[in-house]
Coordinates of C-alpha atoms (C1' of nucleotides) in Angstrom, one line a residue:
Chain Y
M29 CA 39.8 -268.8 -72.5
T30 CA 42.1 -266.1 -71.7
S31 CA 41.4 -263.1 -70.0
I32 CA 43.2 -260.2 -71.9
Y33 CA 44.1 -257.0 -69.6
V34 CA 43.8 -253.8 -71.9
G35 CA 45.2 -250.6 -70.0
N36 CA 45.5 -246.8 -70.6
L37 CA 42.6 -246.7 -72.6
P38 CA 41.4 -243.3 -73.0
F39 CA 38.5 -242.2 -70.6
T40 CA 35.8 -241.5 -73.4
A41 CA 36.6 -245.1 -74.8
T42 CA 33.4 -247.9 -73.2
E43 CA 33.0 -251.6 -73.7
E44 CA 31.2 -251.9 -77.2
E45 CA 33.5 -250.4 -78.6
V46 CA 36.4 -252.4 -76.8
R47 CA 34.1 -255.3 -78.0
D48 CA 34.1 -254.1 -81.6
M49 CA 37.8 -253.8 -81.7
F50 CA 38.1 -256.7 -80.3
A51 CA 35.1 -259.0 -82.0
V52 CA 37.6 -258.1 -85.4
H53 CA 40.2 -260.5 -84.2
G54 CA 36.7 -263.7 -83.2
Q55 CA 34.2 -263.7 -80.1
V56 CA 34.5 -262.3 -77.6
D57 CA 32.9 -263.6 -74.8
E58 CA 32.9 -260.6 -72.2
V59 CA 34.3 -256.6 -71.4
R60 CA 34.5 -256.4 -68.7
L61 CA 36.1 -252.2 -67.9
M62 CA 36.2 -251.3 -64.8
T63 CA 35.5 -247.7 -63.5
D64 CA 36.1 -246.2 -60.5
R65 CA 35.6 -246.8 -57.5
E66 CA 34.9 -244.1 -55.9
T67 CA 33.9 -241.5 -57.6
G68 CA 31.8 -243.7 -61.1
R69 CA 33.9 -243.1 -63.5
A70 CA 36.7 -244.8 -66.1
R71 CA 39.5 -246.0 -65.0
G72 CA 41.6 -246.1 -68.5
F73 CA 41.6 -250.6 -68.0
G74 CA 39.1 -253.5 -68.3
F75 CA 39.1 -256.5 -69.1
V76 CA 38.1 -258.9 -72.1
K77 CA 37.6 -263.2 -72.7
M78 CA 38.0 -265.1 -75.9
A79 CA 39.2 -268.2 -77.2
A80 CA 42.6 -268.8 -76.4
D81 CA 43.8 -268.0 -80.0
A82 CA 41.6 -265.8 -81.1
A83 CA 43.2 -263.7 -76.9
Q84 CA 46.7 -264.0 -79.0
A85 CA 45.4 -263.0 -82.3
A86 CA 44.3 -259.6 -81.0
I87 CA 46.7 -259.4 -78.2
R88 CA 49.7 -259.4 -80.7
S89 CA 48.1 -257.2 -82.8
L90 CA 46.3 -254.1 -80.9
N91 CA 49.1 -254.5 -78.3
G92 CA 49.7 -250.1 -79.0
K93 CA 47.8 -250.1 -81.1
N94 CA 46.6 -246.0 -81.2
L95 CA 42.9 -244.5 -80.3
G96 CA 42.1 -241.7 -79.2
G97 CA 45.5 -240.9 -78.5
R98 CA 46.2 -242.9 -76.9
D99 CA 48.2 -246.4 -77.1
L100 CA 46.7 -249.6 -75.4
R101 CA 48.7 -251.8 -73.5
V102 CA 47.3 -255.1 -74.2
N103 CA 48.2 -258.2 -72.7
E104 CA 46.6 -261.4 -71.1
A105 CA 45.1 -260.7 -67.6
E106 CA 47.5 -262.7 -64.1
E107 CA 44.5 -265.1 -62.3
R108 CA 41.7 -262.2 -60.6
K109 CA 41.7 -264.1 -57.5
P110 CA 42.2 -267.7 -55.6
S111 CA 39.5 -267.5 -54.0
A112 CA 35.5 -268.4 -54.7
S113 CA 36.4 -270.7 -56.8
R114 CA 33.7 -272.8 -57.7
W115 CA 35.5 -275.9 -58.6
Chain S
dC20 C1' 33.4 -230.0 -64.5
dC21 C1' 37.4 -233.2 -63.5
dT22 C1' 42.8 -237.3 -64.7
dG23 C1' 47.2 -241.3 -66.8
dA24 C1' 49.3 -245.5 -63.7
dG25 C1' 47.6 -249.6 -63.0
dC26 C1' 45.5 -256.3 -63.4
dG27 C1' 39.2 -256.4 -61.5
dT28 C1' 32.8 -256.9 -58.5

DNA sequence: CCTGAGCGT
């Protein structure tokens, strides 16, 4: 499983839009669009979890894609937090 | 109502 960082999203983008877009390249395990903590509005970025091969295919295909007049930033995400690992 | 660089409870 690979975590994908999706940035530069239009504020009008939703999770199902992103999920559907990524689902074209493979099965989407999870989609999480981050919203602003204070105002509650979309921050314009999120994360997608997919299988490694599907993730790479989606990244190579969707990175730089124009959505809503903005070029998407799609890359492998970093580790969320080194603590609280249920291992 | 509103905005634009960013790696998340």
